[in-house]
Short mmCIF file of C-alpha atoms in Angstrom, two decimals:
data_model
loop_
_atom_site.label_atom_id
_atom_site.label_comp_id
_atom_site.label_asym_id
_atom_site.label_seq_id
_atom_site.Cartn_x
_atom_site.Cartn_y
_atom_site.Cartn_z
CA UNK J 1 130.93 137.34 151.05
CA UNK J 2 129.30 139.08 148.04
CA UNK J 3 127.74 136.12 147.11
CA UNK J 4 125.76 135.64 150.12
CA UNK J 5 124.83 139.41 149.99
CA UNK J 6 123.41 138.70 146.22
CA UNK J 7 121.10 135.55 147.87
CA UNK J 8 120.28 137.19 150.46
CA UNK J 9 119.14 140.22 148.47
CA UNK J 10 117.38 137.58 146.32
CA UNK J 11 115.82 135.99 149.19
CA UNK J 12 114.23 139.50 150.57
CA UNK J 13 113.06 139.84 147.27
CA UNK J 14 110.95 136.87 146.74
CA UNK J 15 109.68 136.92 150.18
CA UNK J 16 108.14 140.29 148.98
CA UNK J 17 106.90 139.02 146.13
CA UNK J 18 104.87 136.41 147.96
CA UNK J 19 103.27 138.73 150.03
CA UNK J 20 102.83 141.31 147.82
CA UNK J 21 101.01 138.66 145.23
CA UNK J 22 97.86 138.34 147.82
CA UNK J 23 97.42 141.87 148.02
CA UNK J 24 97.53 144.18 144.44
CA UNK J 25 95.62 144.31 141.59
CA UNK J 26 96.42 143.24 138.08
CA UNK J 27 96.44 146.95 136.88
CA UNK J 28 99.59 149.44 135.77
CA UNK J 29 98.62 152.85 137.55
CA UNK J 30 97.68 155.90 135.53
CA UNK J 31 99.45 158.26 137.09
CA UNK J 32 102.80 156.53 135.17
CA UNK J 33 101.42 158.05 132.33
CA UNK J 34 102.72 161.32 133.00
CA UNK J 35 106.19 160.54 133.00
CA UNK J 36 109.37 159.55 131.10
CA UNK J 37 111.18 158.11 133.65
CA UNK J 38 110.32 156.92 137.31
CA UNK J 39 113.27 155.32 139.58
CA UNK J 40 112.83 153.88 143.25
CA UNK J 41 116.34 154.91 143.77
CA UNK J 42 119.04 156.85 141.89
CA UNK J 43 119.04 157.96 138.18
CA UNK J 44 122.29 158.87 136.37
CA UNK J 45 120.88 161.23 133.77
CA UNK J 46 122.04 162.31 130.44
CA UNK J 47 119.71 162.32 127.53
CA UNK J 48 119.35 165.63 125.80
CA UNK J 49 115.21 165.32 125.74
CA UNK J 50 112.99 164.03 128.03
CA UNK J 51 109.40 164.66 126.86
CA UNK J 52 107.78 164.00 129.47
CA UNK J 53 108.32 164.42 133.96
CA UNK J 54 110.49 162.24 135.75
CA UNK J 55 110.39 160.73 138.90
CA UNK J 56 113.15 160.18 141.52
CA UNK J 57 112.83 158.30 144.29
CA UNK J 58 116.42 158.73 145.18
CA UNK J 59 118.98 160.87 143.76
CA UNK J 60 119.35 162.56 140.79
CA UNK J 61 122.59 162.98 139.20
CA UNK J 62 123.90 164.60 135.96
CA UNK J 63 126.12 162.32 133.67
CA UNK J 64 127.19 165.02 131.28
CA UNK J 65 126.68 168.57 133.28
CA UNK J 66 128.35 170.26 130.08
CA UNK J 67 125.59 169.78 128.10
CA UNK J 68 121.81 171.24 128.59
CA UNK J 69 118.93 169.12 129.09
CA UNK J 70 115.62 169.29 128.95
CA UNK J 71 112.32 167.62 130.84
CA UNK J 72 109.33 167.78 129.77
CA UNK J 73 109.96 169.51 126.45
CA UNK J 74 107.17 168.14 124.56
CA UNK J 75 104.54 167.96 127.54
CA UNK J 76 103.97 169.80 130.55
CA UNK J 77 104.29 167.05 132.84
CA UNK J 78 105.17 167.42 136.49
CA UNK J 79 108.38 165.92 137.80
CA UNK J 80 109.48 164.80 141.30
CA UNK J 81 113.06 164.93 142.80
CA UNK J 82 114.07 163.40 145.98
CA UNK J 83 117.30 165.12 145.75
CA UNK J 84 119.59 166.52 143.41
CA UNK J 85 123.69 166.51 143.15
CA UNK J 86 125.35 169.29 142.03
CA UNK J 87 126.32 170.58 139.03
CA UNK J 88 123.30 169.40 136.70
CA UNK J 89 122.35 171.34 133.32
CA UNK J 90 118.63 170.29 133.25
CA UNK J 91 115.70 172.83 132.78
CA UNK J 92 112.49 172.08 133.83
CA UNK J 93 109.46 173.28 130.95
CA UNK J 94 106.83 172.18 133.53
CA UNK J 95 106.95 172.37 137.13
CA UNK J 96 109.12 170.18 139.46
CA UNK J 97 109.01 169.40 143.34
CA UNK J 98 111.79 168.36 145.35
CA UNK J 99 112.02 166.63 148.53
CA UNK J 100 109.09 164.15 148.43
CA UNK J 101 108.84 160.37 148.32
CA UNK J 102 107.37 158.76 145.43
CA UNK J 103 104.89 157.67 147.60
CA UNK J 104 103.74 160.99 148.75
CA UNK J 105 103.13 161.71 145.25
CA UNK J 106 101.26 158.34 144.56
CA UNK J 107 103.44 156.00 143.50
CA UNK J 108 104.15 152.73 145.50
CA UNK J 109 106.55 150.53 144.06
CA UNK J 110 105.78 147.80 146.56
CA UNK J 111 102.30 148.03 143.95
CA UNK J 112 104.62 148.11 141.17
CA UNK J 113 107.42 144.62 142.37
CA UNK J 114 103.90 143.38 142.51
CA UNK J 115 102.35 143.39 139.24
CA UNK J 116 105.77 142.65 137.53
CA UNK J 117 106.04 139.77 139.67
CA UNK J 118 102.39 138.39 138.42
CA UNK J 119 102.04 139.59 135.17
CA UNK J 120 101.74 137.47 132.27
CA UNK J 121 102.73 137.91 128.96
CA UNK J 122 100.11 137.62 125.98
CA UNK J 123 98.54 139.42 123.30
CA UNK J 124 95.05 141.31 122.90
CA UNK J 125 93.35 144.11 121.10
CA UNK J 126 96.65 145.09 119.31
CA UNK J 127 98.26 145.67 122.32
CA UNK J 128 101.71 143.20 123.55
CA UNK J 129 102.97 141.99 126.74
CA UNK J 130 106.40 140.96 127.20
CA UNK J 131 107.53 139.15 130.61
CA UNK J 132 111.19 138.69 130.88
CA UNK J 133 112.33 136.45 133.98
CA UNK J 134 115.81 137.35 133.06
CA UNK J 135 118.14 140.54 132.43
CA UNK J 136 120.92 140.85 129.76
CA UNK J 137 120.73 142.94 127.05
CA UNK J 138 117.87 143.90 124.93
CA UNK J 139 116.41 145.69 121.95
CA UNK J 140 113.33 146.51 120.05
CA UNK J 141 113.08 142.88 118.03
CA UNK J 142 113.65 140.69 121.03
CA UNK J 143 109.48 142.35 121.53
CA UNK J 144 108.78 142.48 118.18
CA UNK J 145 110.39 141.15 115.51
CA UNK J 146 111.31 143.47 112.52
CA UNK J 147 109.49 145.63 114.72
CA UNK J 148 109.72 149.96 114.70
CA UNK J 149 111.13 152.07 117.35
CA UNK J 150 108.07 154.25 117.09
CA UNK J 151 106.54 151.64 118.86
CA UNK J 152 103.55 154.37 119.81
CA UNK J 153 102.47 152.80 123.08
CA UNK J 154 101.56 149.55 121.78
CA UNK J 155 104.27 146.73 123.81
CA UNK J 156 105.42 146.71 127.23
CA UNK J 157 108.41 145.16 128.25
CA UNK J 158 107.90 143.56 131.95
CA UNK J 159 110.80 142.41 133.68
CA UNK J 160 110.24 139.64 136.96
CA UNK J 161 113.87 139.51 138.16
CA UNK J 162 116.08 141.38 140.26
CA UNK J 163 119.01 141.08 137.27
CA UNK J 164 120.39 144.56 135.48
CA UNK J 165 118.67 145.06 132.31
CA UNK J 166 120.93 146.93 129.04
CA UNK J 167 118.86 148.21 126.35
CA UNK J 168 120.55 148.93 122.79
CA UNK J 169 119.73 149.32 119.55
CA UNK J 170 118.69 146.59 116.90
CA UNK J 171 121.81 145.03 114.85
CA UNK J 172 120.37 147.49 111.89
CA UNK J 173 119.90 150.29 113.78
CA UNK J 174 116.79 150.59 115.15
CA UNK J 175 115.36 152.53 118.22
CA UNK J 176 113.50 150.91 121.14
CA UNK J 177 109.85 151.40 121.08
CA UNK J 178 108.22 150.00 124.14
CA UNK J 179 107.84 150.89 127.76
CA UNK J 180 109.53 149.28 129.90
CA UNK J 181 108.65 148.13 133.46
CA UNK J 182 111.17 147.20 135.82
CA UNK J 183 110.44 147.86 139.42
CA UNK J 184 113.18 144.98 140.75
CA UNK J 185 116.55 146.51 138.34
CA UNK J 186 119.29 148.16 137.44
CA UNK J 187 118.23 149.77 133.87
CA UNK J 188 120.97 151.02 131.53
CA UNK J 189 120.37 152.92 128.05
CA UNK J 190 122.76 153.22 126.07
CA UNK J 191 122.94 155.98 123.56
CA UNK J 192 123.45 153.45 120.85
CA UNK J 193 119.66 152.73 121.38
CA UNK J 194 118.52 156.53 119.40
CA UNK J 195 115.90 157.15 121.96
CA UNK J 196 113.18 154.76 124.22
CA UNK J 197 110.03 155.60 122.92
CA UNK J 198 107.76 154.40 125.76
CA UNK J 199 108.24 155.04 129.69
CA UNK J 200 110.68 153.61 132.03
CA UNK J 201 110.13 152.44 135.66
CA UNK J 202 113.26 151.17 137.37
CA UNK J 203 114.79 150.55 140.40
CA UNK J 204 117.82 152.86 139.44
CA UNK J 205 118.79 154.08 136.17
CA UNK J 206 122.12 154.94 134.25
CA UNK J 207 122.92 156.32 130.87
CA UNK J 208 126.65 158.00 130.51
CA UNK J 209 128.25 160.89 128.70
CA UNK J 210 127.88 159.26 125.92
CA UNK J 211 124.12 158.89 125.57
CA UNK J 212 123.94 163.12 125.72
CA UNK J 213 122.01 162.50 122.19
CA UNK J 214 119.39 159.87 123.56
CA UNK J 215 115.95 160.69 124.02
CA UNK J 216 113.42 159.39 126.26
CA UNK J 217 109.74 159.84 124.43
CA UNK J 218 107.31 158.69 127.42
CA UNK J 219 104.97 157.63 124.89
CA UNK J 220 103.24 155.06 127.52
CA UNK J 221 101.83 151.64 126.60
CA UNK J 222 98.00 151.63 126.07
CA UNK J 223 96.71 148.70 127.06
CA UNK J 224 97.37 148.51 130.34
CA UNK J 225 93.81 146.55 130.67
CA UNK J 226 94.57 144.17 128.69
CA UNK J 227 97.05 142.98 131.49
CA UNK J 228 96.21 139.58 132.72
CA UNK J 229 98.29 138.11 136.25
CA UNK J 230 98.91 135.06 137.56
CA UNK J 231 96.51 133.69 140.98
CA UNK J 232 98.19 134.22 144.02
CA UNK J 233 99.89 130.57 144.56
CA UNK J 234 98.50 129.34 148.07
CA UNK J 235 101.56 127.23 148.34
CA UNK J 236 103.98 130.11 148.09
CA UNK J 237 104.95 129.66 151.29
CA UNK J 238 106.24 126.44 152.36
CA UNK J 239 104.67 124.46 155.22
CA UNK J 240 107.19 124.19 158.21
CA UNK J 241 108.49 120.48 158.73
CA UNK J 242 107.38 118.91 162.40
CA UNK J 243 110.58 118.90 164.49
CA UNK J 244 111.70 115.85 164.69
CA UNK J 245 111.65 113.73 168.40
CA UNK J 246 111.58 110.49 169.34
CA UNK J 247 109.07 108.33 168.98
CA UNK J 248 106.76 107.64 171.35
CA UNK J 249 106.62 104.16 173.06
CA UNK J 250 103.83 102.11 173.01
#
């Protein structure tokens, strides 16, 4: 049944985590930088400005083809598409490839599950760290309270869990400023939220018809070394149990 799909999904998940925990390093790769948006898999598409490149793993798909769109419109950032569906009204300023994996263009998110899965949250240098081990809805003040959606690159929302993850605006009205990083979800924007002012990495991505007026900025969180990550736990994986068997006789 569908809930044995969901644990075993689960399951997978943390069994990659545990490997994957031994093996990266505590450090958010530059080349995210240059994007907007970057999804392992699909990406339902329908803000009016992206200012930076996207990247699609998977599919890209238009969520309001009446309307025109526009990538990289404040920065001539490259973009990557797996593959497209037809119609979509979105013009390229800078240049875009289709066709490759993420990973042919240098981004791994077996890297990425990692560092969300060992990253800790804290504090340094002006620059914030969120770790969520949860999804559910969010906005800018669950970060930073009474905080700006011109959040200019200074908090990062990390999310550890394999749970969709709805980001809104503040109960006054207020945009969401920081990046958010979340290799293991579902991300949906809604075009309540104004605009995202940092990056998003997701497993897929949706916004609707409805968010045709959202923007997503790209302005990408700065302190990516002051990061700090959890030791690889020796004990993540359990020690088998001795089969049991008689006892010998004396």
């Amino acid at each position: 049944n569908n809930d044995n799909v969901s644990r075993s999904l689960i399951e997978v998940v943390e069994e990659d985590r545990a490997l994957a925990l031994a093996t990266c390093s505590c450090e958010i790769p530059i080349i995210l930088n240059s994007f907007s948006l970057v999804t392992e898999g699909d990406a339902y598409v329908s803000p009016h400005t992206i200012y930076r490149g996207i990247g699609i793993g998977g599919t890209l798909y238009d969520s309001a083809p009446t309307l025109s769109k526009v990538v990289s419109s404040n920065y001539r950032s490259d973009s990557y598409v797996y593959a497209t569906s037809n119609p979509t009204n979105i013009n390229y300023n800078g240049p875009v490839e289709y066709g490759k994996t993420l990973k042919e263009v240098g981004i791994d998110f077996d890297t990425l599950r990692c560092i969300a899965a060992k990253a800790k949250s804290g504090t340094n240098g002006g620059y914030k760290i969120v770790v969520f081990n949860q999804g559910g809805t969010f906005n800018t003040y669950d970060l930073n309270n009474g905080g700006q959606g011109e959040d200019n690159g200074k908090t990062i929302a990390i999310f550890n869990t394999v749970d969709d993850i709805i980001i809104d605006k503040t109960n006054d009205g207020r945009q969401f400023g920081p990046s958010i990083f979340a290799p293991f979800s579902k991300v949906t924007v809604k075009g309540s939220a104004g605009f995202v002012d940092g990056y998003i990495i997701a497993k897929t991505f949706v916004t609707d018809s409805s968010a045709s007026s959202l923007q997503l900025h790209g302005d990408y969180f700065q302190g990516s070394s002051n990061l700090t990550c959890s030791a690889p736990d020796p004990t993540a994986a359990p020690t088998p149990a001795p089969s049991p068997g008689p006892t010998p006789a004396p």
